[in-house]
């Protein structure tokens, strides 16, 4: 029997057993789709994480209250209130005579507030910071400007709006927000009037936080009037060159050791991190997630392969007389073996193609969803991932089809013809 005849016979056999073929193919579809989705999501996550470097810069350090290990987050991430970082610490770090490689420093506190303007009221995030904030963070102003040093030093009642806050409060009215007075309040305040001096252009999300859904106001107002605290939640530091990051980091640690009277690392009450640490942590998390999802996809492929094995064994048992007849008219063991291997390979190839289509579709929908949520998520489907998925599916068919094909090839034609 030639190759074309074998192909025709295989497809005729698969059509005759549609239900069984569908269930067999389904396991392969799920496994291959999983491989495509995992590779696409991994590439999208990598693109997102690397994009944070562009937004924040690679020469940033941050100091947070509370000690952490080398890879874990500081204690305040888990809701623990740590009050060891103060504005005086920020001023000491800002001292150019002690730390000459630092370009800018800004202290930060944040929280959730209710903002009202005329008859509109929204809940949003607030960031209490200093006039140096634009020097440590990359963004553009849509209208107006960030509050300046004079307004910062005077604790002026001014605010800068994120794009989402502006849209929710002012876009429908068509009013120019500059000069308008909004009121912000928390549980600790009855309502503080703030004059809008600027609106930041749309920025999207960074590190899984919507940067547009927030307002900015002078640090002292946020600390004392909104939060009722004196400590800081973070100090952001921009270094003049990435080559000086480690040395500056060590100098900051030494300075805070002296200020906080710390003798050794065990007693540390702060954490100094650079942007690379944050990216490394996110990469570790996404890497672990990819390994977990890959194992799930591999299990689906194994389940699909076992399904192939079982189906092919049943097929050999059902077609014993057919195999005997073929061998009686001259088919050799290799021809019988190849036919059954080809059937198994065809099942997995069809499953692989359908799995690729399903995987690409789900990956595309996931990319659209992430984009609408404000994340700079890239839809990446590489030729390598497609070839890998096809190769794995065909290999699965061959591996799990070997034993049934070998068993069919070894049947004795006389005994096979006697089978009921």
mmCIF file of C-alpha atoms in Angstrom:
data_model
loop_
_atom_site.group_PDB
_atom_site.id
_atom_site.type_symbol
_atom_site.label_atom_id
_atom_site.label_comp_id
_atom_site.label_asym_id
_atom_site.label_seq_id
_atom_site.Cartn_x
_atom_site.Cartn_y
_atom_site.Cartn_z
ATOM 1 C CA UNK A 1 0.000 0.000 0.000
ATOM 2 C CA UNK A 2 1.451 3.355 -1.003
ATOM 3 C CA UNK A 3 1.519 6.546 1.082
ATOM 4 C CA UNK A 4 -1.586 8.098 -0.501
ATOM 5 C CA UNK A 5 -3.599 4.931 0.085
ATOM 6 C CA UNK A 6 -2.467 4.895 3.709
ATOM 7 C CA UNK A 7 -3.631 8.488 4.193
ATOM 8 C CA UNK A 8 -7.039 7.709 2.681
ATOM 9 C CA UNK A 9 -7.412 4.636 4.873
ATOM 10 C CA UNK A 10 -6.466 6.582 8.007
ATOM 11 C CA UNK A 11 -9.001 9.364 7.402
ATOM 12 C CA UNK A 12 -11.699 6.825 6.511
ATOM 13 C CA UNK A 13 -11.054 5.074 9.810
ATOM 14 C CA UNK A 14 -11.157 8.334 11.794
ATOM 15 C CA UNK A 15 -14.456 9.372 10.165
ATOM 16 C CA UNK A 16 -15.963 6.012 11.037
ATOM 17 C CA UNK A 17 -15.203 6.647 14.726
ATOM 18 C CA UNK A 18 -16.060 10.366 15.042
ATOM 19 C CA UNK A 19 -16.980 10.385 18.735
ATOM 20 C CA UNK A 20 -13.895 8.514 19.832
ATOM 21 C CA UNK A 21 -11.650 10.604 17.586
ATOM 22 C CA UNK A 22 -13.148 13.856 18.949
ATOM 23 C CA UNK A 23 -12.553 12.913 22.579
ATOM 24 C CA UNK A 24 -9.005 11.814 21.763
ATOM 25 C CA UNK A 25 -8.260 15.053 19.919
ATOM 26 C CA UNK A 26 -9.781 17.187 22.715
ATOM 27 C CA UNK A 27 -7.051 16.304 25.207
ATOM 28 C CA UNK A 28 -4.359 17.284 22.692
ATOM 29 C CA UNK A 29 -6.204 20.545 21.881
ATOM 30 C CA UNK A 30 -6.233 21.533 25.560
ATOM 31 C CA UNK A 31 -2.544 20.691 26.021
ATOM 32 C CA UNK A 32 -1.345 22.502 22.892
ATOM 33 C CA UNK A 33 -3.561 25.528 23.567
ATOM 34 C CA UNK A 34 -2.049 25.617 27.053
ATOM 35 C CA UNK A 35 1.489 25.682 25.631
ATOM 36 C CA UNK A 36 0.609 28.556 23.251
ATOM 37 C CA UNK A 37 -1.167 30.553 25.963
ATOM 38 C CA UNK A 38 1.634 30.085 28.488
ATOM 39 C CA UNK A 39 4.319 31.217 26.032
ATOM 40 C CA UNK A 40 2.190 34.189 24.918
ATOM 41 C CA UNK A 41 1.360 35.259 28.486
ATOM 42 C CA UNK A 42 4.990 34.848 29.504
ATOM 43 C CA UNK A 43 6.140 37.066 26.635
ATOM 44 C CA UNK A 44 3.439 39.618 27.441
ATOM 45 C CA UNK A 45 4.376 39.684 31.126
ATOM 46 C CA UNK A 46 8.056 40.084 30.249
ATOM 47 C CA UNK A 47 7.214 42.973 27.937
ATOM 48 C CA UNK A 48 5.120 44.575 30.668
ATOM 49 C CA UNK A 49 7.842 44.230 33.304
ATOM 50 C CA UNK A 50 10.590 45.565 31.049
ATOM 51 C CA UNK A 51 8.298 48.446 30.116
ATOM 52 C CA UNK A 52 8.306 49.525 33.759
ATOM 53 C CA UNK A 53 12.009 50.341 33.455
ATOM 54 C CA UNK A 54 11.161 52.814 30.699
ATOM 55 C CA UNK A 55 8.449 54.420 32.802
ATOM 56 C CA UNK A 56 10.373 54.624 36.046
ATOM 57 C CA UNK A 57 13.971 54.594 34.870
ATOM 58 C CA UNK A 58 16.710 52.208 35.885
ATOM 59 C CA UNK A 59 18.510 54.671 38.176
ATOM 60 C CA UNK A 60 15.929 54.861 40.966
ATOM 61 C CA UNK A 61 16.218 53.797 44.577
ATOM 62 C CA UNK A 62 13.451 53.663 47.144
ATOM 63 C CA UNK A 63 13.606 53.561 50.922
ATOM 64 C CA UNK A 64 10.667 52.002 52.740
ATOM 65 C CA UNK A 65 10.050 51.538 56.463
ATOM 66 C CA UNK A 66 10.406 48.034 57.823
ATOM 67 C CA UNK A 67 13.018 45.356 57.265
ATOM 68 C CA UNK A 68 12.713 42.741 54.526
ATOM 69 C CA UNK A 69 14.857 39.919 53.233
ATOM 70 C CA UNK A 70 16.660 40.086 49.895
ATOM 71 C CA UNK A 71 13.664 39.014 47.796
ATOM 72 C CA UNK A 72 10.601 39.633 49.957
ATOM 73 C CA UNK A 73 8.622 42.856 50.312
ATOM 74 C CA UNK A 74 8.871 45.201 53.330
ATOM 75 C CA UNK A 75 6.525 44.631 56.255
ATOM 76 C CA UNK A 76 4.205 47.525 55.317
ATOM 77 C CA UNK A 77 3.190 45.649 52.141
ATOM 78 C CA UNK A 78 1.363 43.190 54.435
ATOM 79 C CA UNK A 79 -0.536 46.000 56.175
ATOM 80 C CA UNK A 80 1.889 46.388 59.089
ATOM 81 C CA UNK A 81 2.217 50.073 60.035
ATOM 82 C CA UNK A 82 5.890 50.957 60.450
ATOM 83 C CA UNK A 83 6.719 54.518 61.534
ATOM 84 C CA UNK A 84 10.510 54.471 61.433
ATOM 85 C CA UNK A 85 10.953 56.638 58.312
ATOM 86 C CA UNK A 86 10.623 60.399 58.732
ATOM 87 C CA UNK A 87 10.870 63.639 56.782
ATOM 88 C CA UNK A 88 14.134 64.311 58.604
ATOM 89 C CA UNK A 89 15.525 61.118 57.049
ATOM 90 C CA UNK A 90 14.553 62.421 53.618
ATOM 91 C CA UNK A 91 16.287 65.745 54.310
ATOM 92 C CA UNK A 92 19.428 63.926 55.443
ATOM 93 C CA UNK A 93 19.489 61.847 52.251
ATOM 94 C CA UNK A 94 18.979 65.041 50.244
ATOM 95 C CA UNK A 95 22.202 66.500 51.724
ATOM 96 C CA UNK A 96 24.498 66.787 48.669
ATOM 97 C CA UNK A 97 27.638 67.031 50.782
ATOM 98 C CA UNK A 98 27.023 63.544 52.152
ATOM 99 C CA UNK A 99 25.555 61.867 49.066
ATOM 100 C CA UNK A 100 26.864 63.685 45.960
ATOM 101 C CA UNK A 101 25.559 61.202 43.368
ATOM 102 C CA UNK A 102 21.898 61.848 44.184
ATOM 103 C CA UNK A 103 20.005 63.987 41.670
ATOM 104 C CA UNK A 104 16.610 64.222 43.370
ATOM 105 C CA UNK A 105 14.775 63.020 46.472
ATOM 106 C CA UNK A 106 11.062 63.046 47.182
ATOM 107 C CA UNK A 107 9.194 61.780 50.209
ATOM 108 C CA UNK A 108 5.837 60.058 49.757
ATOM 109 C CA UNK A 109 2.727 59.122 51.716
ATOM 110 C CA UNK A 110 -0.467 57.818 50.163
ATOM 111 C CA UNK A 111 -3.954 56.688 50.922
ATOM 112 C CA UNK A 112 -7.557 56.657 49.736
ATOM 113 C CA UNK A 113 -9.733 59.751 49.722
ATOM 114 C CA UNK A 114 -13.126 60.997 48.598
ATOM 115 C CA UNK A 115 -12.941 63.899 46.162
ATOM 116 C CA UNK A 116 -15.892 66.208 45.525
ATOM 117 C CA UNK A 117 -16.441 68.981 42.993
ATOM 118 C CA UNK A 118 -19.799 70.674 42.749
ATOM 119 C CA UNK A 119 -22.285 67.771 42.677
ATOM 120 C CA UNK A 120 -19.770 65.089 41.736
ATOM 121 C CA UNK A 121 -18.082 62.736 44.220
ATOM 122 C CA UNK A 122 -15.551 59.976 43.549
ATOM 123 C CA UNK A 123 -13.224 57.767 45.573
ATOM 124 C CA UNK A 124 -9.612 57.789 44.455
ATOM 125 C CA UNK A 125 -6.031 57.465 45.678
ATOM 126 C CA UNK A 126 -4.008 60.412 46.877
ATOM 127 C CA UNK A 127 -0.237 60.852 46.907
ATOM 128 C CA UNK A 128 1.300 63.325 49.298
ATOM 129 C CA UNK A 129 4.694 64.259 47.909
ATOM 130 C CA UNK A 130 7.095 67.088 47.158
ATOM 131 C CA UNK A 131 7.793 69.378 44.221
ATOM 132 C CA UNK A 132 10.676 67.083 43.252
ATOM 133 C CA UNK A 133 8.258 64.294 42.272
ATOM 134 C CA UNK A 134 8.536 65.071 38.517
ATOM 135 C CA UNK A 135 12.312 64.611 38.773
ATOM 136 C CA UNK A 136 11.980 61.012 39.952
ATOM 137 C CA UNK A 137 9.030 59.912 37.814
ATOM 138 C CA UNK A 138 8.501 60.135 34.064
ATOM 139 C CA UNK A 139 5.234 61.789 32.947
ATOM 140 C CA UNK A 140 3.867 64.692 30.917
ATOM 141 C CA UNK A 141 1.402 67.384 31.925
ATOM 142 C CA UNK A 142 -1.806 67.626 29.911
ATOM 143 C CA UNK A 143 -2.602 71.098 31.231
ATOM 144 C CA UNK A 144 -1.092 73.289 33.905
ATOM 145 C CA UNK A 145 1.951 72.240 35.908
ATOM 146 C CA UNK A 146 2.994 70.269 38.940
ATOM 147 C CA UNK A 147 3.078 72.319 42.125
ATOM 148 C CA UNK A 148 6.381 74.190 42.484
ATOM 149 C CA UNK A 149 8.853 74.599 45.328
ATOM 150 C CA UNK A 150 7.211 77.779 46.616
ATOM 151 C CA UNK A 151 3.806 76.097 46.854
ATOM 152 C CA UNK A 152 5.406 73.023 48.392
ATOM 153 C CA UNK A 153 7.283 74.960 51.078
ATOM 154 C CA UNK A 154 4.212 77.059 51.887
ATOM 155 C CA UNK A 155 1.992 73.937 52.150
ATOM 156 C CA UNK A 156 -0.352 75.578 49.667
ATOM 157 C CA UNK A 157 -3.765 74.015 49.209
ATOM 158 C CA UNK A 158 -3.133 72.830 45.655
ATOM 159 C CA UNK A 159 -3.657 69.553 43.801
ATOM 160 C CA UNK A 160 -2.592 67.867 40.570
ATOM 161 C CA UNK A 161 -5.079 65.439 39.060
ATOM 162 C CA UNK A 162 -4.443 62.129 37.368
ATOM 163 C CA UNK A 163 -6.137 61.710 34.010
ATOM 164 C CA UNK A 164 -8.867 59.338 35.225
ATOM 165 C CA UNK A 165 -9.792 61.700 38.085
ATOM 166 C CA UNK A 166 -9.999 64.635 35.674
ATOM 167 C CA UNK A 167 -12.277 62.670 33.335
ATOM 168 C CA UNK A 168 -14.600 61.597 36.117
ATOM 169 C CA UNK A 169 -14.909 65.087 37.577
ATOM 170 C CA UNK A 170 -14.611 67.528 34.692
ATOM 171 C CA UNK A 171 -14.836 65.922 31.241
ATOM 172 C CA UNK A 172 -18.632 65.886 31.084
ATOM 173 C CA UNK A 173 -18.944 69.530 32.094
ATOM 174 C CA UNK A 174 -16.319 70.670 29.583
ATOM 175 C CA UNK A 175 -14.914 73.076 32.181
ATOM 176 C CA UNK A 176 -11.206 73.871 32.369
ATOM 177 C CA UNK A 177 -10.105 72.297 35.662
ATOM 178 C CA UNK A 178 -7.300 74.804 36.289
ATOM 179 C CA UNK A 179 -8.241 77.059 39.163
ATOM 180 C CA UNK A 180 -11.250 74.978 40.155
ATOM 181 C CA UNK A 181 -11.494 74.035 43.837
ATOM 182 C CA UNK A 182 -12.042 70.421 44.806
ATOM 183 C CA UNK A 183 -12.504 69.031 48.295
ATOM 184 C CA UNK A 184 -10.756 65.950 49.609
ATOM 185 C CA UNK A 185 -11.618 64.117 52.774
ATOM 186 C CA UNK A 186 -10.778 60.935 54.652
ATOM 187 C CA UNK A 187 -11.926 59.511 57.944
ATOM 188 C CA UNK A 188 -9.439 61.821 59.650
ATOM 189 C CA UNK A 189 -10.571 65.030 57.914
ATOM 190 C CA UNK A 190 -13.831 66.870 57.312
ATOM 191 C CA UNK A 191 -12.915 68.121 53.856
ATOM 192 C CA UNK A 192 -9.921 70.131 52.657
ATOM 193 C CA UNK A 193 -10.302 72.583 49.740
ATOM 194 C CA UNK A 194 -7.576 72.264 47.099
ATOM 195 C CA UNK A 195 -7.101 74.383 43.997
ATOM 196 C CA UNK A 196 -6.322 72.399 40.830
ATOM 197 C CA UNK A 197 -3.052 73.549 39.267
ATOM 198 C CA UNK A 198 -2.463 70.768 36.750
ATOM 199 C CA UNK A 199 -3.638 67.564 35.092
ATOM 200 C CA UNK A 200 -1.203 64.759 34.210
ATOM 201 C CA UNK A 201 -1.545 63.108 30.797
ATOM 202 C CA UNK A 202 -2.794 59.526 30.652
ATOM 203 C CA UNK A 203 -0.103 57.118 31.861
ATOM 204 C CA UNK A 204 -1.825 53.765 32.209
ATOM 205 C CA UNK A 205 -0.729 51.216 34.789
ATOM 206 C CA UNK A 206 2.670 50.417 36.236
ATOM 207 C CA UNK A 207 3.481 47.555 38.594
ATOM 208 C CA UNK A 208 -0.225 46.651 38.497
ATOM 209 C CA UNK A 209 -1.337 50.063 39.780
ATOM 210 C CA UNK A 210 -3.451 52.540 37.841
ATOM 211 C CA UNK A 211 -1.351 55.708 37.735
ATOM 212 C CA UNK A 212 -4.229 57.797 36.377
ATOM 213 C CA UNK A 213 -6.598 57.160 39.282
ATOM 214 C CA UNK A 214 -4.883 59.415 41.809
ATOM 215 C CA UNK A 215 -4.345 63.013 42.846
ATOM 216 C CA UNK A 216 -1.145 64.671 44.104
ATOM 217 C CA UNK A 217 -0.879 67.231 46.883
ATOM 218 C CA UNK A 218 1.833 68.683 49.128
ATOM 219 C CA UNK A 219 3.310 66.198 51.583
ATOM 220 C CA UNK A 220 2.586 68.152 54.762
ATOM 221 C CA UNK A 221 -1.133 68.466 53.973
ATOM 222 C CA UNK A 222 -1.397 64.756 53.221
ATOM 223 C CA UNK A 223 0.477 63.777 56.365
ATOM 224 C CA UNK A 224 -1.123 66.040 58.947
ATOM 225 C CA UNK A 225 -4.576 66.869 57.585
ATOM 226 C CA UNK A 226 -5.552 63.752 55.632
ATOM 227 C CA UNK A 227 -3.732 60.944 57.443
ATOM 228 C CA UNK A 228 -2.916 62.452 60.825
ATOM 229 C CA UNK A 229 0.612 60.996 60.803
ATOM 230 C CA UNK A 230 4.188 62.281 60.899
ATOM 231 C CA UNK A 231 6.058 59.333 59.373
ATOM 232 C CA UNK A 232 6.710 58.559 55.685
ATOM 233 C CA UNK A 233 5.715 55.553 53.630
ATOM 234 C CA UNK A 234 8.479 55.880 51.053
ATOM 235 C CA UNK A 235 11.423 57.986 49.923
ATOM 236 C CA UNK A 236 12.196 57.936 46.199
ATOM 237 C CA UNK A 237 15.745 58.722 45.111
ATOM 238 C CA UNK A 238 17.144 59.357 41.637
ATOM 239 C CA UNK A 239 20.843 58.655 41.137
ATOM 240 C CA UNK A 240 22.920 60.434 38.485
ATOM 241 C CA UNK A 241 24.216 57.210 36.913
ATOM 242 C CA UNK A 242 23.333 53.519 37.094
ATOM 243 C CA UNK A 243 27.032 52.806 37.788
ATOM 244 C CA UNK A 244 26.649 54.606 41.119
ATOM 245 C CA UNK A 245 23.546 52.725 42.263
ATOM 246 C CA UNK A 246 25.220 50.222 44.565
ATOM 247 C CA UNK A 247 27.603 52.706 46.151
ATOM 248 C CA UNK A 248 24.765 55.186 46.756
ATOM 249 C CA UNK A 249 22.629 52.412 48.174
ATOM 250 C CA UNK A 250 25.379 51.503 50.639
ATOM 251 C CA UNK A 251 25.853 55.159 51.586
ATOM 252 C CA UNK A 252 22.124 55.588 52.268
ATOM 253 C CA UNK A 253 22.119 52.481 54.435
ATOM 254 C CA UNK A 254 25.107 53.758 56.381
ATOM 255 C CA UNK A 255 23.461 57.156 56.853
ATOM 256 C CA UNK A 256 20.241 55.607 58.175
ATOM 257 C CA UNK A 257 22.232 53.250 60.399
ATOM 258 C CA UNK A 258 23.700 56.339 62.058
ATOM 259 C CA UNK A 259 20.425 58.244 62.265
ATOM 260 C CA UNK A 260 18.453 55.264 63.622
ATOM 261 C CA UNK A 261 21.345 54.077 65.816
ATOM 262 C CA UNK A 262 21.435 50.659 64.210
ATOM 263 C CA UNK A 263 24.399 48.419 65.020
ATOM 264 C CA UNK A 264 23.859 45.484 62.624
ATOM 265 C CA UNK A 265 21.582 44.170 59.866
ATOM 266 C CA UNK A 266 19.377 42.248 62.302
ATOM 267 C CA UNK A 267 18.155 45.546 63.757
ATOM 268 C CA UNK A 268 17.413 47.250 60.432
ATOM 269 C CA UNK A 269 14.088 49.118 60.419
ATOM 270 C CA UNK A 270 14.111 50.136 56.756
ATOM 271 C CA UNK A 271 14.598 48.642 53.291
ATOM 272 C CA UNK A 272 16.553 50.180 50.412
ATOM 273 C CA UNK A 273 15.565 48.828 47.024
ATOM 274 C CA UNK A 274 16.319 49.697 43.419
ATOM 275 C CA UNK A 275 14.019 49.255 40.442
ATOM 276 C CA UNK A 276 15.962 46.154 39.394
ATOM 277 C CA UNK A 277 14.962 44.489 42.692
ATOM 278 C CA UNK A 278 11.298 45.101 41.998
ATOM 279 C CA UNK A 279 11.620 43.821 38.448
ATOM 280 C CA UNK A 280 13.539 40.776 39.677
ATOM 281 C CA UNK A 281 10.794 40.025 42.198
ATOM 282 C CA UNK A 282 8.072 40.323 39.554
ATOM 283 C CA UNK A 283 10.102 38.204 37.139
ATOM 284 C CA UNK A 284 10.486 35.526 39.816
ATOM 285 C CA UNK A 285 6.734 35.522 40.450
ATOM 286 C CA UNK A 286 5.831 35.333 36.757
ATOM 287 C CA UNK A 287 8.507 32.672 36.237
ATOM 288 C CA UNK A 288 7.033 30.518 38.996
ATOM 289 C CA UNK A 289 3.577 31.018 37.513
ATOM 290 C CA UNK A 290 4.835 29.963 34.077
ATOM 291 C CA UNK A 291 6.376 26.793 35.534
ATOM 292 C CA UNK A 292 3.096 25.946 37.270
ATOM 293 C CA UNK A 293 1.019 26.577 34.147
ATOM 294 C CA UNK A 294 3.515 24.668 31.992
ATOM 295 C CA UNK A 295 3.195 21.682 34.297
ATOM 296 C CA UNK A 296 -0.589 21.872 33.952
ATOM 297 C CA UNK A 297 -0.271 21.957 30.146
ATOM 298 C CA UNK A 298 2.173 19.046 30.261
ATOM 299 C CA UNK A 299 -0.295 17.054 32.352
ATOM 300 C CA UNK A 300 -3.013 17.800 29.786
ATOM 301 C CA UNK A 301 -0.685 16.535 27.044
ATOM 302 C CA UNK A 302 0.025 13.368 29.027
ATOM 303 C CA UNK A 303 -3.699 12.826 29.576
ATOM 304 C CA UNK A 304 -4.219 13.325 25.843
ATOM 305 C CA UNK A 305 -1.408 10.894 25.129
ATOM 306 C CA UNK A 306 -2.912 8.257 27.424
ATOM 307 C CA UNK A 307 -6.179 8.784 25.593
ATOM 308 C CA UNK A 308 -4.365 8.123 22.304
ATOM 309 C CA UNK A 309 -2.835 4.960 23.798
ATOM 310 C CA UNK A 310 -6.182 3.635 24.989
ATOM 311 C CA UNK A 311 -8.016 4.480 21.784
ATOM 312 C CA UNK A 312 -5.336 2.895 19.615
ATOM 313 C CA UNK A 313 -5.317 -0.286 21.736
ATOM 314 C CA UNK A 314 -9.093 -0.544 21.413
ATOM 315 C CA UNK A 315 -8.771 0.139 17.689
ATOM 316 C CA UNK A 316 -6.219 -2.673 17.283
ATOM 317 C CA UNK A 317 -8.545 -5.060 19.149
ATOM 318 C CA UNK A 318 -11.544 -4.067 17.017
ATOM 319 C CA UNK A 319 -9.627 -4.329 13.734
ATOM 320 C CA UNK A 320 -7.839 -7.610 14.393
ATOM 321 C CA UNK A 321 -9.483 -9.325 11.422
ATOM 322 C CA UNK A 322 -8.676 -6.350 9.155
ATOM 323 C CA UNK A 323 -5.028 -6.518 10.240
ATOM 324 C CA UNK A 324 -4.965 -10.274 9.612
ATOM 325 C CA UNK A 325 -6.469 -9.801 6.152
ATOM 326 C CA UNK A 326 -3.938 -7.113 5.225
ATOM 327 C CA UNK A 327 -1.033 -9.289 6.331
ATOM 328 C CA UNK A 328 -2.517 -12.291 4.489
ATOM 329 C CA UNK A 329 -2.519 -10.382 1.184
ATOM 330 C CA UNK A 330 1.078 -9.277 1.570
ATOM 331 C CA UNK A 331 1.326 -6.338 4.009
ATOM 332 C CA UNK A 332 4.450 -6.661 6.131
ATOM 333 C CA UNK A 333 4.902 -5.723 9.782
ATOM 334 C CA UNK A 334 6.387 -2.319 8.917
ATOM 335 C CA UNK A 335 3.361 -1.365 6.779
ATOM 336 C CA UNK A 336 0.896 -2.273 9.550
ATOM 337 C CA UNK A 337 2.988 -0.510 12.186
ATOM 338 C CA UNK A 338 3.302 2.639 10.075
ATOM 339 C CA UNK A 339 -0.433 2.744 9.430
ATOM 340 C CA UNK A 340 -1.262 2.799 13.127
ATOM 341 C CA UNK A 341 1.521 5.243 13.905
ATOM 342 C CA UNK A 342 0.197 7.486 11.155
ATOM 343 C CA UNK A 343 -3.311 7.288 12.640
ATOM 344 C CA UNK A 344 -1.997 8.313 16.060
ATOM 345 C CA UNK A 345 0.111 11.093 14.514
ATOM 346 C CA UNK A 346 -2.868 12.343 12.496
ATOM 347 C CA UNK A 347 -5.042 12.555 15.605
ATOM 348 C CA UNK A 348 -2.415 14.556 17.476
ATOM 349 C CA UNK A 349 -1.618 16.736 14.451
ATOM 350 C CA UNK A 350 -5.283 17.703 14.099
ATOM 351 C CA UNK A 351 -5.430 18.330 17.836
ATOM 352 C CA UNK A 352 -2.253 20.410 17.588
ATOM 353 C CA UNK A 353 -3.600 22.627 14.790
ATOM 354 C CA UNK A 354 -6.906 23.188 16.607
ATOM 355 C CA UNK A 355 -4.998 23.807 19.853
ATOM 356 C CA UNK A 356 -2.820 26.439 18.142
ATOM 357 C CA UNK A 357 -5.907 28.245 16.817
ATOM 358 C CA UNK A 358 -7.596 28.116 20.234
ATOM 359 C CA UNK A 359 -4.410 29.190 22.022
ATOM 360 C CA UNK A 360 -3.856 32.174 19.712
ATOM 361 C CA UNK A 361 -7.492 33.246 20.094
ATOM 362 C CA UNK A 362 -7.422 33.074 23.909
ATOM 363 C CA UNK A 363 -4.034 34.840 24.029
ATOM 364 C CA UNK A 364 -5.372 37.619 21.808
ATOM 365 C CA UNK A 365 -8.494 38.064 23.958
ATOM 366 C CA UNK A 366 -6.308 38.112 27.090
ATOM 367 C CA UNK A 367 -4.105 40.832 25.549
ATOM 368 C CA UNK A 368 -7.190 42.921 24.705
ATOM 369 C CA UNK A 369 -8.513 42.505 28.258
ATOM 370 C CA UNK A 370 -5.187 43.511 29.832
ATOM 371 C CA UNK A 371 -4.951 46.514 27.507
ATOM 372 C CA UNK A 372 -8.435 47.666 28.501
ATOM 373 C CA UNK A 373 -7.468 47.313 32.151
ATOM 374 C CA UNK A 374 -4.703 49.829 31.451
ATOM 375 C CA UNK A 375 -1.677 47.542 31.194
ATOM 376 C CA UNK A 376 0.826 47.900 28.375
ATOM 377 C CA UNK A 377 0.431 44.229 27.440
ATOM 378 C CA UNK A 378 1.941 42.988 24.177
ATOM 379 C CA UNK A 379 0.274 40.257 22.125
ATOM 380 C CA UNK A 380 3.225 38.052 21.195
ATOM 381 C CA UNK A 381 2.919 34.798 19.271
ATOM 382 C CA UNK A 382 6.241 33.547 17.969
ATOM 383 C CA UNK A 383 6.855 31.073 15.181
ATOM 384 C CA UNK A 384 8.952 29.133 17.692
ATOM 385 C CA UNK A 385 5.967 28.581 19.976
ATOM 386 C CA UNK A 386 3.810 27.387 17.074
ATOM 387 C CA UNK A 387 6.485 24.981 15.818
ATOM 388 C CA UNK A 388 7.059 23.781 19.386
ATOM 389 C CA UNK A 389 3.347 23.118 19.872
ATOM 390 C CA UNK A 390 3.077 21.193 16.579
ATOM 391 C CA UNK A 391 6.237 19.230 17.337
ATOM 392 C CA UNK A 392 5.098 18.329 20.856
ATOM 393 C CA UNK A 393 1.673 17.209 19.623
ATOM 394 C CA UNK A 394 3.106 14.974 16.880
ATOM 395 C CA UNK A 395 5.740 13.597 19.261
ATOM 396 C CA UNK A 396 2.988 12.787 21.759
ATOM 397 C CA UNK A 397 1.148 10.813 19.056
ATOM 398 C CA UNK A 398 4.279 8.884 18.102
ATOM 399 C CA UNK A 399 5.315 8.075 21.682
ATOM 400 C CA UNK A 400 1.890 6.957 22.853
ATOM 401 C CA UNK A 401 1.079 5.294 19.542
ATOM 402 C CA UNK A 402 4.236 3.156 19.445
ATOM 403 C CA UNK A 403 2.986 0.324 21.654
ATOM 404 C CA UNK A 404 -0.417 -0.128 19.898
ATOM 405 C CA UNK A 405 1.331 0.048 16.492
ATOM 406 C CA UNK A 406 3.929 -2.515 17.611
ATOM 407 C CA UNK A 407 1.168 -4.771 18.960
ATOM 408 C CA UNK A 408 -0.757 -4.553 15.655
ATOM 409 C CA UNK A 409 2.373 -5.321 13.617
ATOM 410 C CA UNK A 410 3.122 -8.440 15.681
ATOM 411 C CA UNK A 411 -0.314 -10.038 15.228
ATOM 412 C CA UNK A 412 -0.230 -13.481 13.634
ATOM 413 C CA UNK A 413 -2.338 -13.277 10.438
ATOM 414 C CA UNK A 414 -3.887 -16.738 10.914
ATOM 415 C CA UNK A 415 -4.875 -16.054 14.516
ATOM 416 C CA UNK A 416 -6.099 -12.592 13.512
ATOM 417 C CA UNK A 417 -8.396 -13.989 10.801
ATOM 418 C CA UNK A 418 -9.926 -16.389 13.319
ATOM 419 C CA UNK A 419 -10.802 -13.535 15.691
ATOM 420 C CA UNK A 420 -14.508 -12.731 16.138
#
